[in-house]
Every structure is written in structure tokens, then in C-alpha cells.
Amino acid sequence: MDPDGRVQCPYDPNHFISENRMQYHLAQCKKKNPKKAKKMASCKYNARHVVPCENLQKHEANCQDKTGGQETAESGGGAESLALILTERLGRGGGERKPARYRKWAPP
Ligand SMILES: [Zn+2]
Ligand SMILES: [Zn+2]
């Protein structure tokens, strides 16, 4: 019974955390994975968005939590997010088909 869309932990791909626990989990997991944490950076628009440092700029350029209404994805970052969404949906493998009501997607 977990209707929440779970999000993969950026520090450990085996962790799937529901959005409301994500922030807490990130703090914990960051301590356990200091090496990985060094290479990750959090999005300035949403602390739950933790991405590899080299992707941070790109992420922030396309971040959905960015206010300011710039909607044109300049370098195809949108397609990347879509692929991730699809991957996660497939990974869940549920038989039931729900409409495309996807909770606010948090790109890794
Ligand atoms: Zn984790
Ligand atoms: Zn972000």
C-alpha cells in the first residue's frame, strides 16, 4: 500500500524512497556514502534533486522546480527525463494501468 511514486536514491540504486521521506533519507545516505556524495551535488531549486556534479548545470537548466517559466529545453534534457520516467514505470511492472498522473517528477 504505497501509492506514492518512489524515487531512486541517488547514492544507492538499491534504495527506493517515497518522496516525503526522501529528504531525510538523503541526509542519512549521504553520510553512509561520503565518496559518492563528493561527486554529487544538490539542485539549488529542490534539495531532493541530487545529481552528479557534471550534470548539475544541465539539471538546473532544465529543472522542473525552477521558477521563472523558461520552458524551452535547450539541449534535449527533457528527453532524458522522459526516458528515466519510462524506465521507472517499466521497472515497477505493475499490471494496472493508471492514467498519466505522475507525481512531480524529480530527476536524479
Ligand atoms: Zn539511499
Ligand atoms: Zn532540480
PDB file of C-alpha atoms and ligand atoms in Angstrom:
ATOM      1  CA  MET A   1       0.000   0.000   0.000  1.00  0.00           C
ATOM      2  CA  ASP A   2       2.234   2.715  -1.207  1.00  0.00           C
ATOM      3  CA  PRO A   3       0.575   4.886  -3.794  1.00  0.00           C
ATOM      4  CA  ASP A   4       3.475   7.283  -3.750  1.00  0.00           C
ATOM      5  CA  GLY A   5       5.786   7.270  -6.662  1.00  0.00           C
ATOM      6  CA  ARG A   6       9.035   6.117  -5.203  1.00  0.00           C
ATOM      7  CA  VAL A   7      12.209   7.738  -6.262  1.00  0.00           C
ATOM      8  CA  GLN A   8      15.518   6.057  -6.642  1.00  0.00           C
ATOM      9  CA  CYS A   9      18.148   7.139  -4.186  1.00  0.00           C
ATOM     10  CA  PRO A  10      20.963   8.945  -5.978  1.00  0.00           C
ATOM     11  CA  TYR A  11      23.525   7.435  -3.653  1.00  0.00           C
ATOM     12  CA  ASP A  12      22.455   3.828  -3.805  1.00  0.00           C
ATOM     13  CA  PRO A  13      20.471   2.447  -6.730  1.00  0.00           C
ATOM     14  CA  ASN A  14      19.010  -0.214  -4.479  1.00  0.00           C
ATOM     15  CA  HIS A  15      17.161   2.348  -2.438  1.00  0.00           C
ATOM     16  CA  PHE A  16      13.704   3.451  -3.420  1.00  0.00           C
ATOM     17  CA  ILE A  17      12.259   6.089  -1.205  1.00  0.00           C
ATOM     18  CA  SER A  18       8.910   7.776  -1.213  1.00  0.00           C
ATOM     19  CA  GLU A  19       9.077  11.457  -1.871  1.00  0.00           C
ATOM     20  CA  ASN A  20       8.086  12.600   1.576  1.00  0.00           C
ATOM     21  CA  ARG A  21      10.926  10.647   3.144  1.00  0.00           C
ATOM     22  CA  MET A  22      13.452  11.476   0.505  1.00  0.00           C
ATOM     23  CA  GLN A  23      14.974  14.489   2.159  1.00  0.00           C
ATOM     24  CA  TYR A  24      15.548  12.610   5.392  1.00  0.00           C
ATOM     25  CA  HIS A  25      16.901   9.607   3.568  1.00  0.00           C
ATOM     26  CA  LEU A  26      19.278  11.702   1.520  1.00  0.00           C
ATOM     27  CA  ALA A  27      20.777  13.151   4.659  1.00  0.00           C
ATOM     28  CA  GLN A  28      21.303   9.684   6.102  1.00  0.00           C
ATOM     29  CA  CYS A  29      22.531   8.081   2.928  1.00  0.00           C
ATOM     30  CA  LYS A  30      24.908  10.899   2.227  1.00  0.00           C
ATOM     31  CA  LYS A  31      26.711  10.118   5.461  1.00  0.00           C
ATOM     32  CA  LYS A  32      26.957   6.474   4.550  1.00  0.00           C
ATOM     33  CA  ASN A  33      28.292   7.186   1.101  1.00  0.00           C
ATOM     34  CA  PRO A  34      30.747  10.022   1.545  1.00  0.00           C
ATOM     35  CA  LYS A  35      32.719   9.023  -1.506  1.00  0.00           C
ATOM     36  CA  LYS A  36      29.718   9.138  -3.720  1.00  0.00           C
ATOM     37  CA  ALA A  37      28.399  12.234  -2.042  1.00  0.00           C
ATOM     38  CA  LYS A  38      31.533  14.069  -3.028  1.00  0.00           C
ATOM     39  CA  LYS A  39      30.677  13.635  -6.651  1.00  0.00           C
ATOM     40  CA  MET A  40      27.070  14.601  -6.215  1.00  0.00           C
ATOM     41  CA  ALA A  41      25.555  17.995  -5.840  1.00  0.00           C
ATOM     42  CA  SER A  42      22.086  19.062  -4.924  1.00  0.00           C
ATOM     43  CA  CYS A  43      19.931  21.168  -7.121  1.00  0.00           C
ATOM     44  CA  LYS A  44      19.504  24.701  -5.913  1.00  0.00           C
ATOM     45  CA  TYR A  45      15.822  24.600  -6.769  1.00  0.00           C
ATOM     46  CA  ASN A  46      14.988  21.423  -4.902  1.00  0.00           C
ATOM     47  CA  ALA A  47      17.176  19.799  -2.279  1.00  0.00           C
ATOM     48  CA  ARG A  48      15.797  16.403  -3.185  1.00  0.00           C
ATOM     49  CA  HIS A  49      17.342  16.639  -6.590  1.00  0.00           C
ATOM     50  CA  VAL A  50      20.782  15.186  -6.143  1.00  0.00           C
ATOM     51  CA  VAL A  51      22.663  14.745  -9.365  1.00  0.00           C
ATOM     52  CA  PRO A  52      26.256  14.014 -10.337  1.00  0.00           C
ATOM     53  CA  CYS A  53      28.271  17.216 -10.297  1.00  0.00           C
ATOM     54  CA  GLU A  54      28.914  17.109 -14.006  1.00  0.00           C
ATOM     55  CA  ASN A  55      25.186  17.004 -14.641  1.00  0.00           C
ATOM     56  CA  LEU A  56      24.232  19.690 -12.202  1.00  0.00           C
ATOM     57  CA  GLN A  57      24.382  22.543 -14.639  1.00  0.00           C
ATOM     58  CA  LYS A  58      22.301  20.703 -17.139  1.00  0.00           C
ATOM     59  CA  HIS A  59      19.849  19.625 -14.491  1.00  0.00           C
ATOM     60  CA  GLU A  60      19.399  23.104 -13.145  1.00  0.00           C
ATOM     61  CA  ALA A  61      18.909  24.430 -16.637  1.00  0.00           C
ATOM     62  CA  ASN A  62      16.034  22.025 -17.072  1.00  0.00           C
ATOM     63  CA  CYS A  63      14.842  21.625 -13.514  1.00  0.00           C
ATOM     64  CA  GLN A  64      11.089  21.424 -13.232  1.00  0.00           C
ATOM     65  CA  ASP A  65      11.156  23.219  -9.937  1.00  0.00           C
ATOM     66  CA  LYS A  66      12.815  26.191 -11.416  1.00  0.00           C
ATOM     67  CA  THR A  67      10.619  29.211 -11.215  1.00  0.00           C
ATOM     68  CA  GLY A  68      10.674  31.677 -13.997  1.00  0.00           C
ATOM     69  CA  GLY A  69       8.719  29.961 -16.718  1.00  0.00           C
ATOM     70  CA  GLN A  70      11.511  29.215 -19.126  1.00  0.00           C
ATOM     71  CA  GLU A  71      10.038  26.204 -20.748  1.00  0.00           C
ATOM     72  CA  THR A  72      12.201  25.649 -23.734  1.00  0.00           C
ATOM     73  CA  ALA A  73      14.567  22.799 -23.152  1.00  0.00           C
ATOM     74  CA  GLU A  74      17.663  23.937 -24.885  1.00  0.00           C
ATOM     75  CA  SER A  75      19.717  20.806 -25.188  1.00  0.00           C
ATOM     76  CA  GLY A  76      17.344  17.899 -25.125  1.00  0.00           C
ATOM     77  CA  GLY A  77      17.373  17.463 -21.369  1.00  0.00           C
ATOM     78  CA  GLY A  78      13.645  16.865 -21.483  1.00  0.00           C
ATOM     79  CA  ALA A  79      14.042  13.716 -23.481  1.00  0.00           C
ATOM     80  CA  GLU A  80      16.432  12.378 -20.924  1.00  0.00           C
ATOM     81  CA  SER A  81      13.957  12.884 -18.114  1.00  0.00           C
ATOM     82  CA  LEU A  82      11.261  11.212 -20.107  1.00  0.00           C
ATOM     83  CA  ALA A  83      13.425   8.188 -20.650  1.00  0.00           C
ATOM     84  CA  LEU A  84      14.001   7.951 -16.932  1.00  0.00           C
ATOM     85  CA  ILE A  85      10.304   8.173 -16.214  1.00  0.00           C
ATOM     86  CA  LEU A  86       9.623   5.420 -18.684  1.00  0.00           C
ATOM     87  CA  THR A  87      12.353   3.295 -17.211  1.00  0.00           C
ATOM     88  CA  GLU A  88      10.948   3.670 -13.767  1.00  0.00           C
ATOM     89  CA  ARG A  89       7.457   2.823 -14.909  1.00  0.00           C
ATOM     90  CA  LEU A  90       8.633  -0.272 -16.644  1.00  0.00           C
ATOM     91  CA  GLY A  91      10.701  -1.205 -13.649  1.00  0.00           C
ATOM     92  CA  ARG A  92       7.675  -1.128 -11.426  1.00  0.00           C
ATOM     93  CA  GLY A  93       5.999  -3.563 -13.737  1.00  0.00           C
ATOM     94  CA  GLY A  94       2.553  -3.176 -12.248  1.00  0.00           C
ATOM     95  CA  GLY A  95      -0.283  -4.791 -14.149  1.00  0.00           C
ATOM     96  CA  GLU A  96      -2.656  -1.962 -13.525  1.00  0.00           C
ATOM     97  CA  ARG A  97      -2.695   0.876 -15.945  1.00  0.00           C
ATOM     98  CA  LYS A  98      -3.100   4.213 -14.379  1.00  0.00           C
ATOM     99  CA  PRO A  99      -3.592   7.426 -16.252  1.00  0.00           C
ATOM    100  CA  ALA A 100      -0.582   9.566 -16.769  1.00  0.00           C
ATOM    101  CA  ARG A 101      -0.973  11.261 -13.430  1.00  0.00           C
ATOM    102  CA  TYR A 102       2.600  11.195 -12.388  1.00  0.00           C
ATOM    103  CA  ARG A 103       3.633  12.880  -9.222  1.00  0.00           C
ATOM    104  CA  LYS A 104       6.017  15.720  -9.582  1.00  0.00           C
ATOM    105  CA  TRP A 105       8.954  14.053 -11.173  1.00  0.00           C
ATOM    106  CA  ALA A 106      12.271  14.566  -9.513  1.00  0.00           C
ATOM    107  CA  PRO A 107      15.011  13.929 -11.995  1.00  0.00           C
ATOM    108  CA  PRO A 108      18.082  12.372 -10.480  1.00  0.00           C
TER     109      PRO A 108
HETATM  110 ZN    ZN B   1      19.952   5.707  -0.151  1.00  0.00          ZN
HETATM  111 ZN    ZN B   2      16.199  20.267  -9.647  1.00  0.00          ZN
END
